[in-house]
Amino acid sequence: MKLEISRVVQGCRLGTLTGLGKTGQHSLETPGCLLYTRCASVPHLTQDTLHTLTNLPAVTQVTLATLAEHQEVLEEFKEGARTFAGLHDTVVYCSLHDPAAPSPPGYTTNKTVSVWGSGGRTELTVARFMALQAAVRPDWYQNMADGETGQENTSRKRVRKAVDRTLSHLDECLLLHQKMPELRGAQVWGVVEGGDVREERVRSARETAKRPVAGFVLDGFQSGAMGDDLRTQLLTATTAELPHDKPRLVQGVGRPDEVIACVEAGVDLFESFFPYQVTERGCALCFSFSMETDPEQAVLDSDKEKTIPEDVVQENGSDGGGDGPGKMTRFEMHLRDKRYREDFRPLVSGCPCYCCRHHQRAYVHHLLVTNELLAGVLLMLHNTAHYLGFFRALRRALAQNRLPDLKQQLLQCHQGH
């Protein structure tokens, strides 16, 4: 795997990851996102339905949180999660936690971390973590890490311990990695911790960069974990310590405005759980990211003066986080609202997705209020297509030196609530 940087614009890195996967035949443009899955399948979509979308990311994210309870089955199967789940020809990246699901704190020790799936909590030692990776057989995977430093009032001592534990886990993972034939050709990505303590962030980045890792996973910057300004400061300080020629993936950041802020701080890759969260809220992404004459703008302008009733804006303590509907963002429309009952426009004018080409807002509204499963299918198709379109627009804006124009478009998007 090689990161070829074609341009750096005010800290933003435009490039291509080449030589991906064990065959080296895949590539991924950066800034970019991975394909989000749960238990190795995109929520609401079959493989055939998923492939009605074009330009899918070359890398699919699977998580140990959703696969841990299937360890025995995967070990007996012996061909890895990609074949087991019937994935298309894709590079598989295995992360520790599901970015769209809560991970209760307080279950980390010096020797173990816990993950949470549909069957409850699974406690992992490094040995079991690596045995799971051998069963999953990913192309990339992150090392086991102590990421419990995002809570309020976390002491510097606790943050320092998290960094030390994570580095220790990384060394153990690298040692075991060499002894496992199932992981031959796979690459380890080092996790950078440090909470909100700049000195620990820098130390974690420096020490991780000394290890033979293929890339870096920046943990603890999830939406709601810290203020935007502090996150930007810490990300900038962290990426400054990392090698220029290795990719950086940030965990738990999905909102478009936060994505751009992270790109400006030197981040290359993101998880694409945000469309799934929007879908679970019964919403459709509708923000504008075109820098040309915008066919969506008339639709967005017509909605600007309309507001969503307060009773449909559900909160769970974070902005769009967690496993439930979460809190609506200004980048989406809530299609359960009765004002869409007789709205016969597509979700977004000009959107090429199957839903927008064949159905209207009124129909999706009907599916939602009658609890039809097709609602999730159509919304997930649209939201995934829209989100991938945003990343293409982001790369185009960097190539044309027009990032301020794209940011202005996002600021002008209709508020939704």
Coordinates of C-alpha atoms in Angstrom, one line a residue:
M1 CA 0.0 0.0 0.0
K2 CA 1.3 3.4 -0.9
L3 CA -0.2 6.9 -0.4
E4 CA 0.5 9.2 -3.3
I5 CA -0.1 12.8 -2.4
S6 CA -0.8 14.9 -5.4
R7 CA -1.6 18.2 -3.7
V8 CA -1.6 19.8 -0.3
V9 CA -3.9 22.8 0.1
Q10 CA -3.7 24.6 3.4
G11 CA -3.1 21.3 5.3
C12 CA -5.6 19.3 3.2
R13 CA -4.1 16.3 1.5
L14 CA -5.4 15.3 -1.9
G15 CA -4.1 11.9 -3.1
T16 CA -4.6 8.3 -3.8
L17 CA -4.0 5.1 -1.8
T18 CA -2.7 2.5 -4.3
G19 CA -1.7 -1.1 -4.0
L20 CA -4.6 -1.9 -1.7
G21 CA -5.5 -5.4 -0.6
K22 CA -3.5 -8.6 -0.7
T23 CA -3.5 -8.5 -4.5
G24 CA -2.6 -4.8 -4.7
Q25 CA -5.2 -4.2 -7.4
H26 CA -7.4 -1.7 -5.6
S27 CA -7.1 2.1 -5.0
L28 CA -8.9 4.7 -3.0
E29 CA -8.9 8.4 -3.5
T30 CA -8.4 10.7 -0.5
P31 CA -9.9 12.4 1.3
G32 CA -12.4 9.5 1.2
C33 CA -14.5 7.2 3.2
L34 CA -14.9 3.5 3.8
L35 CA -18.1 1.5 3.2
Y36 CA -19.8 1.0 6.5
T37 CA -21.3 -2.4 7.4
R38 CA -22.8 -4.2 10.3
C39 CA -21.9 -7.8 10.7
A40 CA -20.2 -7.4 7.3
S41 CA -23.4 -6.3 5.5
V42 CA -24.5 -2.7 4.6
P43 CA -27.6 -2.1 6.7
H44 CA -31.0 -2.4 4.8
L45 CA -29.2 -3.4 1.6
T46 CA -28.5 -6.7 -0.2
Q47 CA -25.4 -7.0 -2.2
D48 CA -27.4 -6.7 -5.5
T49 CA -29.2 -3.6 -4.2
L50 CA -26.0 -2.0 -3.0
H51 CA -24.5 -2.4 -6.4
T52 CA -27.1 -0.2 -8.0
L53 CA -24.9 2.5 -6.6
T54 CA -21.8 3.5 -8.6
N55 CA -18.3 4.5 -7.4
L56 CA -18.5 2.5 -4.1
P57 CA -15.4 2.9 -1.9
A58 CA -12.8 0.2 -2.5
V59 CA -12.5 -0.5 1.2
T60 CA -15.3 -2.0 3.4
Q61 CA -15.2 -1.6 7.1
V62 CA -16.2 -4.5 9.3
T63 CA -16.1 -4.5 13.2
L64 CA -15.1 -7.0 15.8
A65 CA -18.0 -5.7 17.9
T66 CA -20.5 -7.3 15.5
L67 CA -18.3 -10.3 14.5
A68 CA -16.9 -11.4 17.9
E69 CA -19.9 -13.6 18.8
H70 CA -19.4 -15.5 15.5
Q71 CA -15.7 -16.4 16.1
E72 CA -16.3 -20.2 16.3
V73 CA -18.3 -20.1 13.0
L74 CA -15.7 -18.0 11.2
E75 CA -12.9 -20.3 12.5
E76 CA -14.7 -23.4 11.2
F77 CA -15.5 -21.6 7.9
K78 CA -11.7 -20.9 7.4
E79 CA -12.2 -18.4 4.5
G80 CA -12.7 -15.1 6.3
A81 CA -15.5 -12.6 6.7
R82 CA -15.4 -11.4 3.1
T83 CA -16.4 -14.8 1.7
F84 CA -18.6 -15.7 4.6
A85 CA -20.7 -12.5 4.1
G86 CA -20.7 -12.7 0.3
L87 CA -18.9 -9.3 -0.1
H88 CA -18.0 -8.0 -3.5
D89 CA -14.4 -7.7 -4.6
T90 CA -13.3 -5.3 -1.9
V91 CA -10.5 -4.5 0.6
V92 CA -11.6 -5.4 4.1
Y93 CA -10.7 -3.2 7.1
C94 CA -11.5 -4.5 10.6
S95 CA -12.0 -1.9 13.4
L96 CA -12.5 -2.7 17.0
H97 CA -15.8 -0.9 17.7
D98 CA -18.9 -0.1 15.7
P99 CA -18.9 3.7 15.2
A100 CA -22.7 3.9 15.1
A101 CA -23.2 1.9 18.3
P102 CA -22.6 2.9 21.9
S103 CA -19.6 1.4 23.8
P104 CA -20.3 1.8 27.5
P105 CA -17.1 2.9 29.4
G106 CA -15.7 1.2 32.5
Y107 CA -14.9 -2.3 31.0
T108 CA -11.2 -1.8 30.2
T109 CA -8.3 -3.3 32.2
N110 CA -4.6 -3.6 31.7
K111 CA -5.0 -6.8 29.8
T112 CA -8.5 -6.6 28.2
V113 CA -10.9 -4.4 26.3
S114 CA -14.6 -5.1 25.7
V115 CA -16.7 -4.8 22.6
W116 CA -20.5 -4.8 22.4
G117 CA -22.6 -6.7 19.9
S118 CA -26.1 -8.0 19.6
G119 CA -25.3 -10.7 22.1
G120 CA -23.9 -8.3 24.7
R121 CA -20.4 -7.8 25.9
T122 CA -17.4 -9.7 24.7
E123 CA -14.1 -9.3 26.7
L124 CA -11.0 -9.5 24.6
T125 CA -7.4 -10.2 25.5
V126 CA -4.7 -9.5 22.9
A127 CA -4.6 -13.2 22.2
R128 CA -8.3 -13.5 21.6
F129 CA -8.3 -10.2 19.6
M130 CA -5.6 -11.6 17.3
A131 CA -7.4 -15.0 17.0
L132 CA -10.5 -13.1 15.9
Q133 CA -8.5 -11.2 13.3
A134 CA -7.1 -14.5 12.0
A135 CA -10.7 -15.8 11.7
V136 CA -11.9 -12.5 10.0
R137 CA -8.8 -12.4 7.7
P138 CA -9.0 -8.7 6.9
D139 CA -6.6 -6.8 4.6
W140 CA -6.1 -4.1 7.2
Y141 CA -6.9 -4.0 10.9
Q142 CA -6.3 -1.7 13.8
N143 CA -4.5 -2.9 16.9
M144 CA -6.4 -3.4 20.2
A145 CA -6.6 -0.1 22.0
D146 CA -7.8 1.6 25.2
G147 CA -10.1 4.3 23.9
E148 CA -11.9 5.2 27.1
T149 CA -10.6 8.7 27.5
G150 CA -13.6 10.6 26.0
Q151 CA -15.6 11.1 29.2
E152 CA -15.7 14.4 31.0
N153 CA -13.2 15.0 33.8
T154 CA -10.9 12.2 32.6
S155 CA -7.6 12.7 34.5
R156 CA -4.3 13.2 32.9
K157 CA -3.1 10.0 34.7
R158 CA -6.0 8.0 33.1
V159 CA -5.1 9.4 29.7
R160 CA -1.5 8.6 30.1
K161 CA -2.4 5.0 31.1
A162 CA -4.6 4.7 28.0
V163 CA -1.7 5.7 25.8
D164 CA 0.7 3.3 27.5
R165 CA -1.8 0.4 27.3
T166 CA -2.5 1.1 23.6
L167 CA 1.2 1.1 22.8
S168 CA 1.7 -2.1 24.8
H169 CA -1.2 -3.7 22.9
L170 CA 0.2 -2.6 19.6
D171 CA 3.6 -4.2 20.3
E172 CA 1.8 -7.5 21.3
C173 CA -0.3 -7.4 18.2
L174 CA 2.7 -6.9 15.9
L175 CA 4.5 -9.8 17.6
L176 CA 1.6 -12.2 17.2
H177 CA 0.9 -10.9 13.7
Q178 CA 4.2 -12.3 12.5
K179 CA 3.3 -15.8 13.8
M180 CA -0.1 -16.1 12.2
P181 CA -0.2 -17.5 8.6
E182 CA -3.9 -16.5 8.3
L183 CA -2.7 -12.8 8.5
R184 CA 0.0 -13.1 5.9
G185 CA -0.3 -10.1 3.7
A186 CA -2.5 -8.2 6.1
Q187 CA -1.5 -4.8 7.4
V188 CA -1.7 -3.4 11.0
W189 CA -2.9 0.2 11.5
G190 CA -1.7 1.8 14.7
V191 CA -4.2 3.5 17.0
V192 CA -3.3 7.0 18.3
E193 CA -4.9 7.9 21.7
G194 CA -4.4 10.7 24.1
G195 CA -7.9 12.1 25.0
D196 CA -7.9 15.9 25.2
V197 CA -4.3 16.2 26.5
R198 CA -2.0 17.6 23.8
E199 CA 1.2 16.2 25.2
E200 CA -0.2 12.7 25.3
R201 CA -1.6 13.0 21.8
V202 CA 1.9 14.0 20.6
R203 CA 3.6 11.2 22.5
S204 CA 1.1 8.6 21.3
A205 CA 1.6 9.8 17.7
R206 CA 5.4 9.8 17.9
E207 CA 5.6 6.4 19.5
T208 CA 3.1 4.8 17.2
A209 CA 5.0 6.2 14.2
K210 CA 8.1 4.3 15.4
R211 CA 6.3 1.0 14.9
P212 CA 6.0 -0.8 11.5
V213 CA 2.4 0.1 10.9
A214 CA 0.7 0.8 7.5
G215 CA -1.4 3.7 8.7
F216 CA -2.8 5.5 11.7
V217 CA -6.2 5.4 13.4
L218 CA -7.0 8.6 15.3
D219 CA -9.3 7.7 18.1
G220 CA -11.2 9.9 20.7
F221 CA -12.3 12.6 18.2
Q222 CA -15.8 11.3 17.9
S223 CA -18.7 13.9 17.5
G224 CA -19.6 15.2 20.9
A225 CA -16.4 14.1 22.6
M226 CA -14.9 17.6 22.5
G227 CA -15.5 21.0 21.1
D228 CA -14.8 21.7 17.4
D229 CA -11.9 24.1 18.1
L230 CA -10.1 21.7 20.5
R231 CA -10.6 18.8 18.1
T232 CA -9.0 20.8 15.3
Q233 CA -6.1 21.9 17.5
L234 CA -5.4 18.4 18.7
L235 CA -5.8 16.8 15.3
T236 CA -3.3 19.3 13.8
A237 CA -0.8 18.7 16.6
T238 CA -1.2 14.9 16.1
T239 CA -0.9 14.7 12.3
A240 CA 2.2 16.9 12.5
E241 CA 3.9 14.0 14.2
L242 CA 2.9 11.4 11.7
P243 CA 4.8 10.4 8.5
H244 CA 3.7 12.3 5.4
D245 CA 3.4 9.1 3.3
K246 CA 1.1 7.0 5.5
P247 CA -2.7 7.5 5.7
R248 CA -4.7 8.8 8.7
L249 CA -8.2 7.5 9.5
V250 CA -10.3 9.4 12.1
Q251 CA -12.9 7.4 14.0
G252 CA -16.4 8.6 14.8
V253 CA -16.6 11.7 12.6
G254 CA -19.3 11.8 10.0
R255 CA -21.1 15.1 9.7
P256 CA -20.1 17.0 6.6
D257 CA -18.9 20.1 8.3
E258 CA -16.9 18.1 10.8
V259 CA -15.4 16.1 7.9
I260 CA -14.1 19.2 6.2
A261 CA -12.6 20.5 9.5
C262 CA -10.8 17.2 10.0
V263 CA -9.5 17.3 6.4
E264 CA -8.1 20.7 7.0
A265 CA -6.3 19.2 10.0
G266 CA -4.6 16.6 7.8
V267 CA -7.0 13.6 8.0
D268 CA -7.3 11.3 4.9
L269 CA -10.0 8.8 5.6
F270 CA -13.4 8.6 7.4
E271 CA -16.0 6.0 8.4
S272 CA -19.3 6.3 6.6
F273 CA -21.7 5.5 9.4
F274 CA -23.4 8.9 9.1
P275 CA -25.8 7.8 6.2
Y276 CA -26.9 4.9 8.3
Q277 CA -27.7 7.1 11.3
V278 CA -29.7 9.5 9.1
T279 CA -31.6 6.5 7.7
E280 CA -32.4 5.2 11.2
R281 CA -33.9 8.7 12.0
G282 CA -36.3 8.4 9.0
C283 CA -34.4 11.2 7.3
A284 CA -32.8 12.0 4.0
L285 CA -29.6 13.8 3.4
C286 CA -30.4 17.0 1.4
F287 CA -27.5 19.4 1.8
S288 CA -26.0 21.0 -1.3
F289 CA -22.3 20.3 -2.2
S290 CA -22.3 21.5 -5.9
M291 CA -20.1 24.5 -6.6
E292 CA -21.7 25.0 -10.1
T293 CA -25.2 25.9 -11.0
D294 CA -27.0 23.9 -8.4
P295 CA -30.2 21.9 -9.4
E296 CA -30.8 21.2 -5.7
Q297 CA -30.9 24.8 -4.6
A298 CA -34.5 25.5 -5.6
V299 CA -35.6 22.5 -3.5
L300 CA -33.5 23.6 -0.6
D301 CA -34.6 27.2 -0.8
S302 CA -38.3 26.2 -0.8
D303 CA -37.7 24.3 2.5
K304 CA -35.8 27.0 4.3
E305 CA -38.8 28.7 5.9
K306 CA -40.4 25.4 7.0
T307 CA -39.5 23.9 10.3
I308 CA -39.8 20.5 11.9
P309 CA -42.0 20.2 15.0
E310 CA -40.0 19.8 18.1
D311 CA -41.5 16.4 19.0
V312 CA -39.8 14.7 16.0
V313 CA -36.3 16.0 17.0
Q314 CA -35.2 13.2 19.3
E315 CA -32.1 13.6 21.4
N316 CA -29.9 11.0 23.1
G317 CA -27.2 13.3 24.5
S318 CA -25.1 13.7 21.3
D319 CA -25.5 15.1 17.9
G320 CA -26.5 12.2 15.8
G321 CA -24.6 9.7 17.8
G322 CA -25.5 6.4 19.4
D323 CA -27.5 3.4 18.2
G324 CA -30.9 5.0 18.1
P325 CA -32.3 7.8 16.0
G326 CA -30.2 10.5 17.7
K327 CA -30.5 14.2 17.1
M328 CA -31.3 15.6 13.6
T329 CA -28.6 17.6 12.0
R330 CA -29.1 20.6 9.6
F331 CA -28.1 18.4 6.7
E332 CA -31.2 16.3 6.5
M333 CA -35.0 16.4 6.2
H334 CA -37.3 14.4 8.4
L335 CA -39.6 12.5 6.1
R336 CA -42.0 11.3 8.8
D337 CA -43.3 14.9 9.1
K338 CA -46.9 15.2 7.7
R339 CA -45.9 18.1 5.4
Y340 CA -44.3 15.5 3.1
R341 CA -47.6 13.6 2.7
E342 CA -48.4 15.3 -0.6
D343 CA -45.0 16.3 -1.7
F344 CA -44.4 14.7 -5.0
R345 CA -40.9 15.8 -5.6
P346 CA -37.8 13.5 -5.4
L347 CA -35.9 13.6 -2.2
V348 CA -33.2 15.8 -3.9
S349 CA -33.7 17.1 -7.5
G350 CA -30.9 15.9 -9.7
C351 CA -29.8 13.1 -7.5
P352 CA -29.0 10.0 -9.6
C353 CA -29.9 7.4 -7.0
Y354 CA -32.6 4.8 -7.6
C355 CA -34.9 6.3 -4.9
C356 CA -34.8 9.9 -6.4
R357 CA -35.2 8.6 -10.0
H358 CA -38.2 6.4 -9.2
H359 CA -40.0 7.7 -6.1
Q360 CA -41.3 10.8 -4.4
R361 CA -41.0 12.2 -0.9
A362 CA -44.7 11.4 -0.4
Y363 CA -44.1 7.7 -1.1
V364 CA -41.2 7.5 1.3
H365 CA -43.2 9.3 3.9
H366 CA -46.0 6.7 3.4
L367 CA -43.5 3.9 3.8
L368 CA -42.1 5.4 7.0
V369 CA -45.5 6.0 8.8
T370 CA -46.7 2.5 7.9
N371 CA -43.4 1.0 9.1
E372 CA -42.6 -0.7 5.8
L373 CA -39.1 -2.1 5.5
L374 CA -38.7 -0.6 2.0
A375 CA -38.4 2.8 3.6
G376 CA -35.0 1.9 5.1
V377 CA -33.9 0.4 1.7
L378 CA -34.7 3.5 -0.3
L379 CA -33.4 5.9 2.3
M380 CA -30.1 4.0 2.7
L381 CA -29.6 4.0 -1.1
H382 CA -30.2 7.7 -1.3
N383 CA -28.2 8.7 1.8
T384 CA -25.2 6.5 0.8
A385 CA -25.2 8.0 -2.7
H386 CA -25.5 11.5 -1.4
Y387 CA -22.7 11.0 1.1
L388 CA -20.3 9.5 -1.5
G389 CA -21.2 12.4 -3.8
F390 CA -20.1 14.8 -1.1
F391 CA -16.7 13.2 -0.8
R392 CA -16.3 13.4 -4.6
A393 CA -17.2 17.1 -4.4
L394 CA -14.7 17.6 -1.6
R395 CA -11.9 16.1 -3.7
R396 CA -12.9 18.2 -6.7
A397 CA -12.9 21.4 -4.5
L398 CA -9.4 20.6 -3.3
A399 CA -8.2 19.9 -6.9
Q400 CA -9.6 23.2 -8.1
N401 CA -8.6 25.2 -5.0
R402 CA -12.3 25.9 -4.2
L403 CA -12.7 24.5 -0.7
P404 CA -14.1 27.9 0.6
D405 CA -16.9 27.7 -2.0
L406 CA -17.8 24.2 -0.8
K407 CA -17.8 25.3 2.8
Q408 CA -20.1 28.2 1.9
Q409 CA -22.5 25.8 0.3
L410 CA -22.6 23.7 3.5
L411 CA -23.2 26.9 5.6
Q412 CA -26.2 27.8 3.4
C413 CA -27.9 24.4 3.6
H414 CA -31.4 24.4 5.0
Q415 CA -31.6 24.0 8.7
G416 CA -34.1 21.0 8.8
H417 CA -35.1 21.7 12.4

